Short mmCIF file of C-alpha atoms in Angstrom, two decimals:
data_model
loop_
_atom_site.label_atom_id
_atom_site.label_comp_id
_atom_site.label_asym_id
_atom_site.label_seq_id
_atom_site.Cartn_x
_atom_site.Cartn_y
_atom_site.Cartn_z
CA GLN C 15 80.25 133.90 37.47
CA LYS C 16 78.41 135.98 40.18
CA GLU C 17 80.57 137.01 43.07
CA VAL C 18 78.31 135.25 45.70
CA GLU C 19 76.21 132.33 44.94
CA GLN C 20 73.28 131.30 47.13
CA ASP C 21 70.27 129.01 46.29
CA PRO C 22 67.14 131.02 46.58
CA GLY C 23 64.95 128.17 47.65
CA PRO C 24 62.27 127.99 48.93
CA LEU C 25 63.55 125.55 51.37
CA SER C 26 60.86 124.05 53.60
CA VAL C 27 61.52 121.74 56.62
CA PRO C 28 59.52 120.55 59.58
CA GLU C 29 59.79 122.30 62.92
CA GLY C 30 62.60 120.90 64.90
CA ALA C 31 64.87 119.95 62.09
CA ILE C 32 68.51 121.09 61.58
CA VAL C 33 68.53 123.60 58.77
CA SER C 34 71.72 124.04 56.72
CA LEU C 35 72.11 127.30 54.42
CA ASN C 36 75.01 127.75 52.13
CA CYS C 37 76.94 130.34 49.98
CA THR C 38 79.98 129.96 47.67
CA TYR C 39 82.10 132.84 46.48
CA SER C 40 84.75 133.47 43.90
CA ASN C 41 86.82 136.40 45.17
CA SER C 42 89.45 135.43 47.58
CA ALA C 43 89.55 139.20 48.77
CA PHE C 44 86.51 138.61 50.88
CA GLN C 45 87.61 138.28 54.50
CA TYR C 46 84.41 139.06 56.58
CA PHE C 47 81.49 136.92 56.42
CA MET C 48 78.07 137.73 57.79
CA TRP C 49 74.57 136.07 57.91
CA TYR C 50 71.63 138.57 57.76
CA ARG C 51 67.88 137.44 58.47
CA GLN C 52 65.22 139.35 56.56
CA TYR C 53 61.62 138.99 57.40
CA SER C 54 58.96 139.92 54.88
CA ARG C 55 58.83 143.79 54.33
CA LYS C 56 61.54 144.46 56.85
CA GLY C 57 65.10 145.42 56.85
CA PRO C 58 67.87 142.71 57.11
CA GLU C 59 69.07 142.22 60.58
CA LEU C 60 72.65 140.74 61.42
CA LEU C 61 72.58 137.18 62.77
CA MET C 62 76.29 136.09 62.69
CA TYR C 63 79.53 137.62 61.97
CA THR C 64 82.95 135.99 61.38
CA TYR C 65 86.18 136.93 59.88
CA SER C 66 88.14 133.75 60.08
CA SER C 67 87.84 130.08 58.87
CA GLY C 68 86.18 127.66 61.47
CA ASN C 69 83.02 127.55 63.39
CA LYS C 70 81.21 130.39 65.46
CA GLU C 71 78.18 129.58 67.57
CA ASP C 72 75.60 131.73 69.10
CA GLY C 73 72.61 129.89 70.57
CA ARG C 74 70.82 127.66 68.11
CA PHE C 75 72.93 129.24 65.16
CA THR C 76 76.35 128.13 63.93
CA ALA C 77 78.30 129.89 61.20
CA GLN C 78 80.90 128.03 59.34
CA VAL C 79 83.71 129.46 56.92
CA ASP C 80 85.95 127.51 54.82
CA LYS C 81 88.06 130.07 53.08
CA SER C 82 90.15 127.37 51.31
CA SER C 83 86.90 126.15 49.57
CA LYS C 84 85.40 129.64 49.57
CA TYR C 85 82.25 128.24 51.18
CA ILE C 86 80.26 129.51 54.02
CA SER C 87 77.32 127.86 55.99
CA LEU C 88 74.78 128.70 58.44
CA PHE C 89 73.14 125.92 60.64
CA ILE C 90 70.07 126.38 62.65
CA ARG C 91 69.29 123.70 65.38
CA ASP C 92 65.86 123.09 66.64
CA SER C 93 64.29 125.11 63.96
CA GLN C 94 61.19 127.23 64.98
CA PRO C 95 58.27 128.61 62.82
CA SER C 96 59.62 131.96 63.90
CA ASP C 97 62.85 131.25 61.83
CA SER C 98 60.91 131.45 58.78
CA ALA C 99 62.49 134.20 56.72
CA THR C 100 65.00 134.85 54.05
CA TYR C 101 68.64 134.35 55.01
CA LEU C 102 71.17 136.32 53.26
CA CYS C 103 74.94 135.69 53.39
CA ALA C 104 77.03 138.87 53.15
CA LEU C 105 80.64 139.33 52.41
CA ILE C 106 83.15 142.19 52.57
CA PRO C 107 86.64 142.58 51.35
CA ILE C 108 89.59 143.90 53.37
CA ALA C 109 89.08 147.67 52.82
CA GLY C 110 91.61 149.68 50.87
CA GLY C 111 90.76 152.74 52.91
CA GLY C 112 87.34 153.32 51.73
CA ALA C 113 84.03 152.34 52.98
CA ASP C 114 83.01 149.05 51.37
CA GLY C 115 79.39 147.97 51.02
CA LEU C 116 78.35 144.43 51.52
CA THR C 117 78.14 141.98 48.78
CA PHE C 118 75.09 139.94 49.35
CA GLY C 119 73.98 136.52 48.07
CA LYS C 120 70.43 136.48 46.65
CA GLY C 121 69.06 135.00 49.83
CA THR C 122 67.42 131.67 50.78
CA HIS C 123 63.87 131.80 51.54
CA LEU C 124 63.47 129.30 54.48
CA ILE C 125 59.98 127.88 55.69
CA ILE C 126 59.73 126.09 58.84
CA GLN C 127 56.49 124.10 58.99
CA PRO C 128 54.73 123.65 62.44
CA ASP T 28 64.27 154.28 69.60
CA THR T 29 64.76 153.25 66.03
CA ALA T 30 68.47 153.00 65.25
CA VAL T 31 68.26 153.71 61.57
CA SER T 32 64.98 155.25 60.20
CA GLN T 33 63.77 156.17 56.72
CA THR T 34 61.01 158.12 55.30
CA PRO T 35 58.87 157.63 53.70
CA LYS T 36 58.18 153.95 54.02
CA TYR T 37 56.09 153.84 50.85
CA LEU T 38 56.48 156.14 47.88
CA VAL T 39 54.33 156.00 44.70
CA THR T 40 55.05 158.26 41.90
CA GLN T 41 54.86 158.93 38.19
CA MET T 42 57.74 158.37 35.69
CA GLY T 43 59.83 161.58 35.11
CA ASN T 44 59.32 162.90 38.60
CA ASP T 45 62.09 163.80 41.11
CA LYS T 46 61.86 162.24 44.61
CA SER T 47 63.84 162.08 47.79
CA ILE T 48 64.08 159.44 50.48
CA LYS T 49 65.48 160.39 53.90
CA CYS T 50 67.61 158.33 56.21
CA GLU T 51 68.78 159.15 59.81
CA GLN T 52 70.70 157.27 62.19
CA ASN T 53 71.08 157.80 65.89
CA LEU T 54 73.89 155.32 66.47
CA GLY T 55 76.62 157.83 66.29
CA HIS T 56 78.08 155.91 63.28
CA ASP T 57 80.73 157.39 60.81
CA THR T 58 79.58 155.60 57.72
CA MET T 59 76.24 155.38 55.82
CA TYR T 60 75.08 153.36 52.82
CA TRP T 61 72.17 153.07 50.40
CA TYR T 62 71.23 149.62 49.04
CA LYS T 63 68.60 148.75 46.29
CA GLN T 64 66.67 145.54 46.66
CA ASP T 65 65.05 144.47 43.38
CA SER T 66 61.99 142.61 42.59
CA LYS T 67 63.97 139.40 42.90
CA LYS T 68 64.99 140.30 46.28
CA PHE T 69 68.67 140.94 45.28
CA LEU T 70 70.31 143.49 47.58
CA LYS T 71 73.04 145.66 46.01
CA ILE T 72 75.21 148.37 47.30
CA MET T 73 74.61 151.83 45.70
CA PHE T 74 76.57 154.19 47.72
CA SER T 75 78.76 154.54 50.86
CA TYR T 76 79.55 157.69 52.55
CA ASN T 77 82.29 158.40 55.21
CA ASN T 78 83.78 161.54 56.44
CA LYS T 79 82.65 163.34 53.32
CA GLU T 80 84.15 160.53 51.03
CA LEU T 81 81.54 159.14 48.68
CA ILE T 82 82.09 155.85 47.06
CA ILE T 83 79.67 155.17 44.11
CA ASN T 84 78.95 151.86 42.65
CA GLU T 85 79.75 152.33 39.01
CA THR T 86 76.47 150.61 37.96
CA VAL T 87 74.24 153.40 39.59
CA PRO T 88 72.89 155.92 36.99
CA ASN T 89 73.81 159.56 37.66
CA ARG T 90 70.12 160.31 38.18
CA PHE T 91 70.77 159.01 41.76
CA SER T 92 72.58 161.32 43.98
CA PRO T 93 73.26 161.01 47.93
CA LYS T 94 73.32 164.08 50.03
CA SER T 95 74.64 164.19 53.49
CA PRO T 96 73.75 167.37 55.46
CA ASP T 97 75.47 165.86 58.62
CA LYS T 98 76.91 162.79 59.95
CA ALA T 99 73.71 161.43 61.04
CA HIS T 100 71.82 161.73 57.73
CA LEU T 101 72.17 160.40 54.27
CA ASN T 102 69.30 161.33 51.87
CA LEU T 103 68.91 159.75 48.42
CA HIS T 104 67.73 162.03 45.64
CA ILE T 105 66.55 160.60 42.44
CA ASN T 106 65.82 162.60 39.12
CA SER T 107 63.63 161.66 36.28
CA LEU T 108 62.31 158.49 37.80
CA GLU T 109 62.17 155.48 35.54
CA LEU T 110 59.88 152.44 35.84
CA GLY T 111 62.97 150.23 36.60
CA ASP T 112 63.73 152.37 39.60
CA SER T 113 60.86 150.54 41.38
CA ALA T 114 62.40 148.70 44.16
CA VAL T 115 62.91 148.79 48.02
CA TYR T 116 65.67 151.02 49.10
CA PHE T 117 67.54 150.43 52.38
CA CYS T 118 69.68 152.64 54.21
CA ALA T 119 72.46 151.38 56.59
CA SER T 120 75.12 152.57 58.86
CA SER T 121 78.22 151.28 60.50
CA GLN T 122 80.69 152.53 63.03
CA GLY T 123 83.68 152.70 60.69
CA LEU T 124 84.81 151.01 57.56
CA ALA T 125 85.10 147.57 56.26
CA GLY T 126 84.29 144.70 58.67
CA ASP T 127 82.19 146.79 61.03
CA THR T 128 78.58 145.62 61.36
CA GLN T 129 76.07 147.31 59.26
CA TYR T 130 72.68 148.18 60.66
CA PHE T 131 69.78 148.51 58.15
CA GLY T 132 66.80 150.64 58.24
CA PRO T 133 63.23 149.48 57.53
CA GLY T 134 63.33 150.17 53.85
CA THR T 135 61.41 152.57 51.46
CA ARG T 136 59.22 150.80 48.88
CA LEU T 137 59.31 152.91 45.61
CA THR T 138 56.78 152.28 42.91
CA VAL T 139 57.19 154.30 39.66
CA LEU T 140 54.01 154.18 37.59
#
């Protein structure tokens, strides 16, 4: 079983729709949860960051973490064509003193149709 | 100003060659990373480097070696390039250790012929 599972899509929705993106993970050591957005031929950029269960909202974006179910979600309200990109969940465990890289999901390719 | 920069942006080379990719960050961060994104877009950590401590992902071949001349730079050297090394390589940096936001560079697209 992979550490982080994410449906690669593509997920195609009409403009204005609510988008739901999800990841599941297996390692309970993961304590920090992030969502990155990656446009074609660009580097990933951080969208949302949370380290606890519950919801975190930032504009049209809401990140949700359920540690008991090992399930994280990203919701996008009033989706725009400019939201079309690949969305990657990224997880990191509590460090044991060293620098830990992010463990990424495979990314979901999202297409917002005008 | 670009926070994390990489050169070159594109690199095309023959099998067996040795090449380097440079990374610089002007954020004053203490930790730098190298990631590999394969043809299926899967991003995977290769190295992290903090205060002269190098953490290596055990799956990375020893043909890959990071070199840090100073805190702002972490270069990636690759010896005896193989076809399977073709990928996009991303450099990233963060202020400290686990839990700090990582900022990514624009990537270097390596093609081995």
